[in-house]
mmCIF file of C-alpha atoms and ligand atoms in Angstrom:
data_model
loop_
_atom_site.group_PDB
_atom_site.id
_atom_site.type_symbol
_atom_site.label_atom_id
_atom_site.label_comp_id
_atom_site.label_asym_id
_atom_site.label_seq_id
_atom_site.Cartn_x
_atom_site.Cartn_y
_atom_site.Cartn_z
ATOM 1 C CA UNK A 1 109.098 90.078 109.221
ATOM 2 C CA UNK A 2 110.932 92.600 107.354
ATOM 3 C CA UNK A 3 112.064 91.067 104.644
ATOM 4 C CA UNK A 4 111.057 87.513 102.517
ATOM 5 C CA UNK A 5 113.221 85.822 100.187
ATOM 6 C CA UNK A 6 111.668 83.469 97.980
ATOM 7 C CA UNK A 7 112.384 80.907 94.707
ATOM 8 C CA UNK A 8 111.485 83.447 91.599
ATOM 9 C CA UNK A 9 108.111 83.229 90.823
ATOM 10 C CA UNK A 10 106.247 82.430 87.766
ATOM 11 C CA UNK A 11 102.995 84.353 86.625
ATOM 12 C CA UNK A 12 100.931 81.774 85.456
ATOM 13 C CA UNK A 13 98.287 84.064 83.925
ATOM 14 C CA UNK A 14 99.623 87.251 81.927
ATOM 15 C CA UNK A 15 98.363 89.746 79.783
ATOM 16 C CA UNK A 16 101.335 91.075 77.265
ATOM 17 C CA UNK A 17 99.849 92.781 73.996
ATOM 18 C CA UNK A 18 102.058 93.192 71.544
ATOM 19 C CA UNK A 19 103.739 95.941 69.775
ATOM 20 C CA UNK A 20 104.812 99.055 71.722
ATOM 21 C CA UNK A 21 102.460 97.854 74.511
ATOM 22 C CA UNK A 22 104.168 94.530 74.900
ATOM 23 C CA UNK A 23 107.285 96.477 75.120
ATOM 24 C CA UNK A 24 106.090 98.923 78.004
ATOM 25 C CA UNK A 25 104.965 96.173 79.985
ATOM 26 C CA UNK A 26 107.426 93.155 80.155
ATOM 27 C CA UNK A 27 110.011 94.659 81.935
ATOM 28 C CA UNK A 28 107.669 94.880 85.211
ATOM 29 C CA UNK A 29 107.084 91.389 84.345
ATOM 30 C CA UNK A 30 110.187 89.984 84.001
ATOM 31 C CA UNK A 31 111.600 91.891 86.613
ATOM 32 C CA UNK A 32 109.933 89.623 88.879
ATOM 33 C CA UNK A 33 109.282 86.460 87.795
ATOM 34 C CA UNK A 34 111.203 84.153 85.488
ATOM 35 C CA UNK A 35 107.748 82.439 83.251
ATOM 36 C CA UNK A 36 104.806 83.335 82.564
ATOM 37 C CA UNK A 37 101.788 82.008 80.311
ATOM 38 C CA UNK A 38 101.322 84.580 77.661
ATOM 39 C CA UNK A 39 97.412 84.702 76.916
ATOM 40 C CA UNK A 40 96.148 84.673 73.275
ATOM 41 C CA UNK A 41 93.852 87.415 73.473
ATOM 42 C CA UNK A 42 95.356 89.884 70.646
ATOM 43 C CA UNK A 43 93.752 91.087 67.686
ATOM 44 C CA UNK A 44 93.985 89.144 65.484
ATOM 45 C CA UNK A 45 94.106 85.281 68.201
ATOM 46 C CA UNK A 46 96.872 83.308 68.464
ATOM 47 C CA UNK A 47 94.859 80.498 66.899
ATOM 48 C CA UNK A 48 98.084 78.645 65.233
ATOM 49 C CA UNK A 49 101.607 77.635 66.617
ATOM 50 C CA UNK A 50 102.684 79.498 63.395
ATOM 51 C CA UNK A 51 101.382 82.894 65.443
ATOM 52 C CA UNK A 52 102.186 81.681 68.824
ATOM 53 C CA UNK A 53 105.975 81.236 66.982
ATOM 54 C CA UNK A 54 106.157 84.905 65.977
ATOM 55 C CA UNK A 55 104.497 86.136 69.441
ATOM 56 C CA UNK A 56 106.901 84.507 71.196
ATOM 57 C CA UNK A 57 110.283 85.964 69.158
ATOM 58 C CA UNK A 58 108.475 89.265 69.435
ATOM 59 C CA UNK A 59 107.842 89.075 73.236
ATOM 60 C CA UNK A 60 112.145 87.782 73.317
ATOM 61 C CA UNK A 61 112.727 90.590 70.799
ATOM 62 C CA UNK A 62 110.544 93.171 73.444
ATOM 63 C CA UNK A 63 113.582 92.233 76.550
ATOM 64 C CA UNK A 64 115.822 94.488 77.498
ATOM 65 C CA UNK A 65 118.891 93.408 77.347
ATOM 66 C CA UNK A 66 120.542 91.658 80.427
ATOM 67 C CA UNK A 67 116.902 90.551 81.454
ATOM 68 C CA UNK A 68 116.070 86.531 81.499
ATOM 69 C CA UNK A 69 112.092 85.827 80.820
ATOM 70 C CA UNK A 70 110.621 82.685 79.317
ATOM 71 C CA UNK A 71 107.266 83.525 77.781
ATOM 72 C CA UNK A 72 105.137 80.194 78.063
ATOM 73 C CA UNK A 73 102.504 80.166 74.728
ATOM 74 C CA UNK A 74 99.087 79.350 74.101
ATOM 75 C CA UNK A 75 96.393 78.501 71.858
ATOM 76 C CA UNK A 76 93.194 80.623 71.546
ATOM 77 C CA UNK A 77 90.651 77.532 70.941
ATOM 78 C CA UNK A 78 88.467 78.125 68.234
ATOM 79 C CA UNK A 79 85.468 75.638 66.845
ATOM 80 C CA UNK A 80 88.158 75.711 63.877
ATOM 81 C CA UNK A 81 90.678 74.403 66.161
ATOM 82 C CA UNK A 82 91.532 70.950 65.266
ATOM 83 C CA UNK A 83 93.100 67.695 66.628
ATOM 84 C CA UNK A 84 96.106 68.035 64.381
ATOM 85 C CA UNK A 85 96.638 71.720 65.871
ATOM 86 C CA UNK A 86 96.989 69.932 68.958
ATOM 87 C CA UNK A 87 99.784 67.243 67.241
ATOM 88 C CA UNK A 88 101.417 70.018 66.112
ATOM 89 C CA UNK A 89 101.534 72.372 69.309
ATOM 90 C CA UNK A 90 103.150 69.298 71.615
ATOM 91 C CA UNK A 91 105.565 68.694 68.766
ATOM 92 C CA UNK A 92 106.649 72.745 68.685
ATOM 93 C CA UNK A 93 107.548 72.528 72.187
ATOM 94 C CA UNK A 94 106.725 76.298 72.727
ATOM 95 C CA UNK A 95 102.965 75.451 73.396
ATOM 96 C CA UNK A 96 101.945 75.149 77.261
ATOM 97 C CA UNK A 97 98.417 75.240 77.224
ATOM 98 C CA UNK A 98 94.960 76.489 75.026
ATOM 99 C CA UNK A 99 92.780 78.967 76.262
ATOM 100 C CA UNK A 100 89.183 78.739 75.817
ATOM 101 C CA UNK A 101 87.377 81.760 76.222
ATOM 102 C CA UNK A 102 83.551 81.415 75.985
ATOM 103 C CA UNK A 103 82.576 83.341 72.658
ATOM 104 C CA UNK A 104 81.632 87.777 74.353
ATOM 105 C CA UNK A 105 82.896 86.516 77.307
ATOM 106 C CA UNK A 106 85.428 89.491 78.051
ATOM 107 C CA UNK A 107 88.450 91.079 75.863
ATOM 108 C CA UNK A 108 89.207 90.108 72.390
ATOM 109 C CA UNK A 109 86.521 87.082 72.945
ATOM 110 C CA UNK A 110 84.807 86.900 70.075
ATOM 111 C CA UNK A 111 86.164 84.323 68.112
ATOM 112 C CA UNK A 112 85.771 81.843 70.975
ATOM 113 C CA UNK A 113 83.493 79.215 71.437
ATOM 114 C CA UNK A 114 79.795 79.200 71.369
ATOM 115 C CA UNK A 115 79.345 75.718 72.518
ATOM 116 C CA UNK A 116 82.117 73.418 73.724
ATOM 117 C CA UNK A 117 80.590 70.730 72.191
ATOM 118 C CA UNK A 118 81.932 71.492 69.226
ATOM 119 C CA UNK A 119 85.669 71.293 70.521
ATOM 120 C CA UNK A 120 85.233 68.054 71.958
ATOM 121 C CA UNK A 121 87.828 66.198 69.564
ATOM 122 C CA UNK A 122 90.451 68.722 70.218
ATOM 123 C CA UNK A 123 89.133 68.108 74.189
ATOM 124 C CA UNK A 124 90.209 64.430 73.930
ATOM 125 C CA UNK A 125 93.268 65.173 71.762
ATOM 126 C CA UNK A 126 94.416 67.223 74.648
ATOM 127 C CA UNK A 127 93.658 64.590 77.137
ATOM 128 C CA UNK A 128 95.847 62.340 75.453
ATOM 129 C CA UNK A 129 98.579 64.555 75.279
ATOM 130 C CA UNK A 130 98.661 66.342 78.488
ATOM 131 C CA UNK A 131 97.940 69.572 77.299
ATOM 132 C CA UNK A 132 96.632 71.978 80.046
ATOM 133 C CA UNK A 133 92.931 73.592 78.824
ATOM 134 C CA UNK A 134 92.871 77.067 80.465
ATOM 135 C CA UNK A 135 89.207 78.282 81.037
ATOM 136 C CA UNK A 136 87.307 81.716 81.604
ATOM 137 C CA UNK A 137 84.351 80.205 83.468
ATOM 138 C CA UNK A 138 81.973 82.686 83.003
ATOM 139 C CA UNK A 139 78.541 81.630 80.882
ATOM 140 C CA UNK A 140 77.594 84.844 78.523
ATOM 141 C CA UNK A 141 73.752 84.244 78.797
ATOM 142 C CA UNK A 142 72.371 87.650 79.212
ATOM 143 C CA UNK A 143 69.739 86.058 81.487
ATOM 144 C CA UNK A 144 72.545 84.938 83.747
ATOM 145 C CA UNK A 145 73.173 87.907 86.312
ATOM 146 C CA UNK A 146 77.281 88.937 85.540
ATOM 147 C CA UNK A 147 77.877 87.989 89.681
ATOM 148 C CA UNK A 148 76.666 84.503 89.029
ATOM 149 C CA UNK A 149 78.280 83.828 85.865
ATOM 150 C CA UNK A 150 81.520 82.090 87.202
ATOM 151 C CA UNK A 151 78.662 79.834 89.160
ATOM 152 C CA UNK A 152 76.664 79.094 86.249
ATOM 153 C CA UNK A 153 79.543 78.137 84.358
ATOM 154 C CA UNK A 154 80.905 75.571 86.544
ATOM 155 C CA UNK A 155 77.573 73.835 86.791
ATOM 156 C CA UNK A 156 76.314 74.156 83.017
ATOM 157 C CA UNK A 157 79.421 73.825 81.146
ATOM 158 C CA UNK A 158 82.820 72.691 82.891
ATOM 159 C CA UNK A 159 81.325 70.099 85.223
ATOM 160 C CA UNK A 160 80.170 68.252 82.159
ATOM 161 C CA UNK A 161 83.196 68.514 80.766
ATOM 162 C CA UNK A 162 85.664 67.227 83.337
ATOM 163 C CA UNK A 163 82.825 64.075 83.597
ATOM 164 C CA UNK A 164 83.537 63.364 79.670
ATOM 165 C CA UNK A 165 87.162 64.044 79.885
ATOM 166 C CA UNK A 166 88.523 63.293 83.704
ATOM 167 C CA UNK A 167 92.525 63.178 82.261
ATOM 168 C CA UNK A 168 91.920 66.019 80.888
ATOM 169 C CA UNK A 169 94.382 68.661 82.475
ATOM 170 C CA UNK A 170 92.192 71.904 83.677
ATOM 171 C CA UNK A 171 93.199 75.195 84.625
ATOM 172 C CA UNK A 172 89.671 77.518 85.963
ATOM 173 C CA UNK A 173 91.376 81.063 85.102
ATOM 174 C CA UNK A 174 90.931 84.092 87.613
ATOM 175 C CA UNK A 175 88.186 82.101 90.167
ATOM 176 C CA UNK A 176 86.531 84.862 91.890
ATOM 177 C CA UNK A 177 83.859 82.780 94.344
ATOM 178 C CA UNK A 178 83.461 80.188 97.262
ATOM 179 C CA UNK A 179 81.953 77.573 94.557
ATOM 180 C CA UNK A 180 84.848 78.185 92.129
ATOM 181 C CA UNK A 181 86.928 77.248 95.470
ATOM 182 C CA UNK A 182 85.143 74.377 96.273
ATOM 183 C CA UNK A 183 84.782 73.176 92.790
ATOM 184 C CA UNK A 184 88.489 73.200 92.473
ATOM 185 C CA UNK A 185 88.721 71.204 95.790
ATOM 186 C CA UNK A 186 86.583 69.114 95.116
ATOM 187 C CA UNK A 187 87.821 67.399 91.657
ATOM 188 C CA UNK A 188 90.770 65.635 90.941
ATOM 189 C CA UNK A 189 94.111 66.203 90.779
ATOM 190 C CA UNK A 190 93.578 67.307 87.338
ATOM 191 C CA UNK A 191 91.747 70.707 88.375
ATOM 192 C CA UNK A 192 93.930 73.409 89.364
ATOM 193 C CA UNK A 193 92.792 77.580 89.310
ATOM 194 C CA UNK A 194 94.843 80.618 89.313
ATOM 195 C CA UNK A 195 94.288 83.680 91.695
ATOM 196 C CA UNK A 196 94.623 87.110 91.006
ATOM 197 C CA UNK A 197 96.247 89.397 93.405
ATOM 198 C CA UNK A 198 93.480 92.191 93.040
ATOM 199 C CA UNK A 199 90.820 89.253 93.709
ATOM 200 C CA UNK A 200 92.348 88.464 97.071
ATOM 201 C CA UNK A 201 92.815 92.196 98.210
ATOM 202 C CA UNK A 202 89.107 93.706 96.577
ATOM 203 C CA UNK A 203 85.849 92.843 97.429
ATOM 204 C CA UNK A 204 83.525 94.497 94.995
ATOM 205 C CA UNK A 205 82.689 97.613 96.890
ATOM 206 C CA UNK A 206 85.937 98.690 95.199
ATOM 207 C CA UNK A 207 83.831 99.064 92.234
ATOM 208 C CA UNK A 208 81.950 101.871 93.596
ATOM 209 C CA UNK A 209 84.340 103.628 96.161
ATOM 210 C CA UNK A 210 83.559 106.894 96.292
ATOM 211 C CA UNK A 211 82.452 107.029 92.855
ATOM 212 C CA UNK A 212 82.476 104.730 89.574
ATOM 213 C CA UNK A 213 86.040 102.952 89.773
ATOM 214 C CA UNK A 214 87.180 102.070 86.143
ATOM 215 C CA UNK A 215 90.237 100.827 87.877
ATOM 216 C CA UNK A 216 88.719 97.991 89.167
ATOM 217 C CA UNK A 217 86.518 96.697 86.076
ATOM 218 C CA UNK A 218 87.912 93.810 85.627
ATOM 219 C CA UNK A 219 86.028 90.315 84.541
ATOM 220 C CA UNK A 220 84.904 88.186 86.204
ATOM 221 C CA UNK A 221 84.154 91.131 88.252
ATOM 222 C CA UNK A 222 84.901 91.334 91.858
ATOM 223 C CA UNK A 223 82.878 89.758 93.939
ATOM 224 C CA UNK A 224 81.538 89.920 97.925
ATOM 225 C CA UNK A 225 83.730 89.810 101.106
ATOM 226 C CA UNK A 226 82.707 86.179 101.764
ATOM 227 C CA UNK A 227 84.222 85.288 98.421
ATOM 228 C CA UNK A 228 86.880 87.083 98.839
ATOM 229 C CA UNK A 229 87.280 85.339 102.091
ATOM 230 C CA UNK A 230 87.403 81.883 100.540
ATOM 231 C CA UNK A 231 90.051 82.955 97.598
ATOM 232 C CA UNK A 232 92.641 83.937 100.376
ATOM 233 C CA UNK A 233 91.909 80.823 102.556
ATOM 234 C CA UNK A 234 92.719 79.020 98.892
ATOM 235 C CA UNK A 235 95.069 80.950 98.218
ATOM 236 C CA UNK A 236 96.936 80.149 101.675
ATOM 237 C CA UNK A 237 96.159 76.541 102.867
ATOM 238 C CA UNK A 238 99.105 75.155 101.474
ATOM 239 C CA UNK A 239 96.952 73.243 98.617
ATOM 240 C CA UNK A 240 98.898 72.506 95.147
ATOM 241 C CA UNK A 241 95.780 73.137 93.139
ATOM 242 C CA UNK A 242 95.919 76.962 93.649
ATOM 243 C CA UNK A 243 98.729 78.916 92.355
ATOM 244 C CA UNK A 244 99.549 82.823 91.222
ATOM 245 C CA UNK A 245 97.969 84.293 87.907
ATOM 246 C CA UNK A 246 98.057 87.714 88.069
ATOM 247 C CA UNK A 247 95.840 88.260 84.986
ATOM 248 C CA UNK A 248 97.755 91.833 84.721
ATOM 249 C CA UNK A 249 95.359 92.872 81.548
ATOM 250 C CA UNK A 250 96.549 96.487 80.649
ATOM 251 C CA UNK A 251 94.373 99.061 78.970
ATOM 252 C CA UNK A 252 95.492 102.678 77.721
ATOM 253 C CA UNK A 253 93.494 105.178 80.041
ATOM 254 C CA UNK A 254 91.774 106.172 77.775
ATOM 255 C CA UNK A 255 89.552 102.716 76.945
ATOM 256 C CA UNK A 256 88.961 102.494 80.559
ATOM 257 C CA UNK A 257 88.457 106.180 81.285
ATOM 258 C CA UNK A 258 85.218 106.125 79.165
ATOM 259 C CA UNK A 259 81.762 105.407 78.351
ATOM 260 C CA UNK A 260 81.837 101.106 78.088
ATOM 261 C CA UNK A 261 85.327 100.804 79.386
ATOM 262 C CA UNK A 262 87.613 97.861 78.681
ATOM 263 C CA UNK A 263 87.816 95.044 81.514
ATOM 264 C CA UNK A 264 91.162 94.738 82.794
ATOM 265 C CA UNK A 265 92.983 95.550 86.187
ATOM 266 C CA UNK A 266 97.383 96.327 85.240
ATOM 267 C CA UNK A 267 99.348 94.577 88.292
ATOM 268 C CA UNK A 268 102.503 93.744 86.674
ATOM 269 C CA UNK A 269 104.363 96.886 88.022
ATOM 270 C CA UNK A 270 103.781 95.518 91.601
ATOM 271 C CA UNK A 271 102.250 91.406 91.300
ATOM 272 C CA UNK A 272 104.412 89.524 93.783
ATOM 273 C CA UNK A 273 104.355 92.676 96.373
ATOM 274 C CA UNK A 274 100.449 92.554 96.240
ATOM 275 C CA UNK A 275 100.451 89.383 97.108
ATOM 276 C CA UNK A 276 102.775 89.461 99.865
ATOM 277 C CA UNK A 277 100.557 91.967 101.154
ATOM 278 C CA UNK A 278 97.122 89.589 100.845
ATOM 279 C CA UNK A 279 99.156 86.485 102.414
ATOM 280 C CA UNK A 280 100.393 88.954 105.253
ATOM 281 C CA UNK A 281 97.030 89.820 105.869
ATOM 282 C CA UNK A 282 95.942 86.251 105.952
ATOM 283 C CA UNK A 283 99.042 85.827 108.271
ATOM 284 C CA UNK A 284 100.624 83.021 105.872
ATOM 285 C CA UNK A 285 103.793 84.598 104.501
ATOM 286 C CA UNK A 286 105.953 81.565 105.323
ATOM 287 C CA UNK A 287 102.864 80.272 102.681
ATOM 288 C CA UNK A 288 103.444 82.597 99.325
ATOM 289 C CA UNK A 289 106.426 80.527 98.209
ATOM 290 C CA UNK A 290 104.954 77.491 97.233
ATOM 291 C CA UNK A 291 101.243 79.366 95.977
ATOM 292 C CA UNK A 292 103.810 81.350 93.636
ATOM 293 C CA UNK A 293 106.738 79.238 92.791
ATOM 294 C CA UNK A 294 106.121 75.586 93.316
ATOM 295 C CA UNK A 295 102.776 74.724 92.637
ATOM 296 C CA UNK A 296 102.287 76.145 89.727
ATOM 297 C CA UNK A 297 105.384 74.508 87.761
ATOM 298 C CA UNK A 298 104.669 71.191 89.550
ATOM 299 C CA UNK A 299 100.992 71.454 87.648
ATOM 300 C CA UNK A 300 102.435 72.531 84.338
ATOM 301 C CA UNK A 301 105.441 69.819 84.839
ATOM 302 C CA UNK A 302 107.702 72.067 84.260
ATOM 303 C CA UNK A 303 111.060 72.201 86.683
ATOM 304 C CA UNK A 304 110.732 74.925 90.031
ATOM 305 C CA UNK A 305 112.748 78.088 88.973
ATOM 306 C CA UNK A 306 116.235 77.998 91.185
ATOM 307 C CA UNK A 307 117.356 81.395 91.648
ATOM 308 C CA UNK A 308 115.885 83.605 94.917
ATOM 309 C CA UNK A 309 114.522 87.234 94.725
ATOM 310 C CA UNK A 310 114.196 89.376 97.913
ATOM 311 C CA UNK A 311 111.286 91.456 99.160
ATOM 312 C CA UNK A 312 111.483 94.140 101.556
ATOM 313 C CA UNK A 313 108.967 95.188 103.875
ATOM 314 C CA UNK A 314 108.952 99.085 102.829
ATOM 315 C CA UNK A 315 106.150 100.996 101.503
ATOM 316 C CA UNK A 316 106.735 102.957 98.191
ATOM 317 C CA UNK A 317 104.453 104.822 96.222
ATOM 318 C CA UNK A 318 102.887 103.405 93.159
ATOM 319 C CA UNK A 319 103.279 106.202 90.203
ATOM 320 C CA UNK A 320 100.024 107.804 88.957
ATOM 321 C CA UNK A 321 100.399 107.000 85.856
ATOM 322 C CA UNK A 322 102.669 104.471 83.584
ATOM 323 C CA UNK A 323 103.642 105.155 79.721
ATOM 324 C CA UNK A 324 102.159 102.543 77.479
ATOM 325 C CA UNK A 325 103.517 103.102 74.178
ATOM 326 C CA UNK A 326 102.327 107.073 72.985
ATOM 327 C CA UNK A 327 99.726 106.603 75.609
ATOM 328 C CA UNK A 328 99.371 105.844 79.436
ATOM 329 C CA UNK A 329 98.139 103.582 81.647
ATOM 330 C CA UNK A 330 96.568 103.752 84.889
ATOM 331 C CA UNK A 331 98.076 101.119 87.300
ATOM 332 C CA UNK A 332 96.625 99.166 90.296
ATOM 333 C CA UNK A 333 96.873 101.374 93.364
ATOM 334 C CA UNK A 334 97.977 103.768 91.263
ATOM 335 C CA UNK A 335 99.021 107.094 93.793
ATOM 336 C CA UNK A 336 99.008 104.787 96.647
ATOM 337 C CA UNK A 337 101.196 102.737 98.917
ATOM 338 C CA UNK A 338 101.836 99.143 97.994
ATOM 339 C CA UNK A 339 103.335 97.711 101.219
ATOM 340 C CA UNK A 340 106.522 95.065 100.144
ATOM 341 C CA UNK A 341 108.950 96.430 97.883
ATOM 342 C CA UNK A 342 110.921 94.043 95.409
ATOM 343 C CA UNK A 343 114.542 94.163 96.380
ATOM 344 C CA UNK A 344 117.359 95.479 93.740
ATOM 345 C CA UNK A 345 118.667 92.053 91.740
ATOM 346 C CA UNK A 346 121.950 91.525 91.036
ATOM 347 C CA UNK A 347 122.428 90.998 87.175
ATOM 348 C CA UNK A 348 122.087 87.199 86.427
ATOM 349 C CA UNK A 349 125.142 85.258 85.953
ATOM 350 C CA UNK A 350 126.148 85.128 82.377
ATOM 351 C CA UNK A 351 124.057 87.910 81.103
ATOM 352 C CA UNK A 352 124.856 91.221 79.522
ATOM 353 C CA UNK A 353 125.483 94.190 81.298
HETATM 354 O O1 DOR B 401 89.596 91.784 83.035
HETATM 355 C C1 DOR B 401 89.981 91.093 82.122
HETATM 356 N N1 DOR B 401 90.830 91.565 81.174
HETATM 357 N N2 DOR B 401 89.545 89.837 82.038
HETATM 358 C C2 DOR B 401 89.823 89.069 80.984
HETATM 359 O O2 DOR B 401 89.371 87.954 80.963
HETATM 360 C C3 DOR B 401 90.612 89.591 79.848
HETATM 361 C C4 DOR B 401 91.459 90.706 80.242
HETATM 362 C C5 DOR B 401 92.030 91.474 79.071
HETATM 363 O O3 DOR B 401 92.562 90.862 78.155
HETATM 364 O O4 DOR B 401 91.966 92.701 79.098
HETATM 365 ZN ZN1 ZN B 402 93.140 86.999 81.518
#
């Protein structure tokens, strides 16, 4: 196949920023896909629709002009977070989803929650009203070894969870391993995950090629071939519970260049290319249409996207470095060949030259 045209994709996990950061990055995003769900990660959380109001005019105030992007909001949860928040975010209409990061689980986690327990009134107010709960499964007990934390999680603390709440809608972020896989599969309609692009193309040897790969930090981390095995047969069978997240998380080079580096892997600049180069691999490319524009929006019940982009079989050479703001960052593959290359789009009807 030389070339795949598909329905425009969404990015159902995404990593923005904000300030001169969120304007370096959203072109690559909206370049190629039409949505996204904007995580709440910043400093200070989006803990209020009040903040995920302003994030979203600044993230429409960050477009070039001429470029079409819906940015899809969340909620960080917080043990503050309370059933009238809830009310409040189906009323604004701007809210897709809350994210609930275990409290030290990764980036800009510390407000979180220590024990989800204490959210379970906003749990069952989000039942009620549909709202998608968006989960890093990873447990933060030091005793818990960091490649078994996605494990651990599902067993100790979301298992329990979808018991107590089974309308609850649930979204496992970023699943990294065969029992994230077959803990998806095996719940109900209710459970869907999202699959990163660099989690179907690493293994965790990636970590340590050659050398100490900052690159690739990235949590959950990267895991063994045989998990990566069962994320692209996911990723591929045709299921509607798995759909595209890219969980593009971009760092200056500098925080990841150092001592205690940040976790976070920057695929915007190439997502929907490094997938078409995992589901070619898994010989399914007639397969990456639905995994990145259909299943998603049929989960978040949200209408398919209707116009088409085009993707050429061509290599091209990933820059070394991107500008981020007065800084840089360092971008997946960065130096290297990325196999599909998104097609020039005409401008959309109706828009600004
Ligand atoms: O690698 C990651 N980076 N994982 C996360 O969960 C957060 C993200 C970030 O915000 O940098
Ligand atoms: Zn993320």
């Amino acid at each position: 196949m030389t070339a795949l045209t598909l329905v425009r994709p969404d990015d159902w996990h995404l990593h923005l920023r904000d300030g001169a950061h969120l304007r370096a990055v959203l072109p690559d995003t909206a370049r190629r896909f039409a949505r996204a769900i904007v995580m709440p990660n910043l400093k200070p959380p989006v803990t209020s629709v009040g903040l995920a109001a302003r994030y979203r005019a600044s993230i429409l105030d960050a477009l070039p002009p001429g470029m079409r992007f819906e940015p899809l909001m969340t909620l960080y949860l917080t043990e503050a977070t309370t059933p009238a928040d809830i009310a409040e975010a189906m009323e604004s209409g701007i809210v897709a989803a809350v994210k609930y990061y275990p409290a030290g689980a990764t980036t800009h986690s510390a407000a979180g929650v220590t024990d989800i327990a204490r959210c379970h009134g906003v749990l069952a107010a989000m039942e009620e009203a549909g709202l998608p709960l968006l989960v890093h499964g990873e447990v933060t007990d030091p005793a818990v070894d960091v490649f078994d934390r996605e494990k651990v999680f599902l067993e100790r603390v979301l298992l329990p969870v979808v018991r107590r709440f089974p309308r609850l809608r649930v979204v496992v972020e970023h699943i990294t391993t065969r029992e994230a896989v077959d803990f998806v599969e095996a719940a109900s309609e209710n459970v869907a995950a999202t699959l990163t692009a660099h989690h179907l193309l690493l293994n965790r040897n990636a970590l340590f090629q050659g050398g100490l790969q900052p690159h690739h930090y990235c949590l959950p981390l990267l895991k063994r071939e045989i998990h990566r095995g069962a994320l692209l047969r996911a990723a591929t069978g045709g299921s509607p519970k798995f759909f595209l997240g890219t969980d593009s998380a971009p760092h200056t080079r500098a925080t990841k260049e150092t001592a205690c580096g940040c976790a976070g892997i920057y695929t915007a600049h190439a997502a929907i290319e490094l997938y078409a180069e995992a589901f070619e691999q898994a010989g399914a490319l007639e397969r990456l249409e639905a995994f990145a524009s259909f299943h998603g929006a049929d989960f978040y019940r949200l209408p398919r996207n209707e116009d088409r982009i085009t993707l050429e079989k061509t290599h091209w050479n990933v820059p070394s470095q991107l500008a981020f703001g007065d800084e840089v960052l360092i971008p997946f593959r960065a130096g290297e060949r990325v196999a599909w290359r998104l097609a020039e789009q005409p401008a959309p009807t109706g828009a600004e030259a």
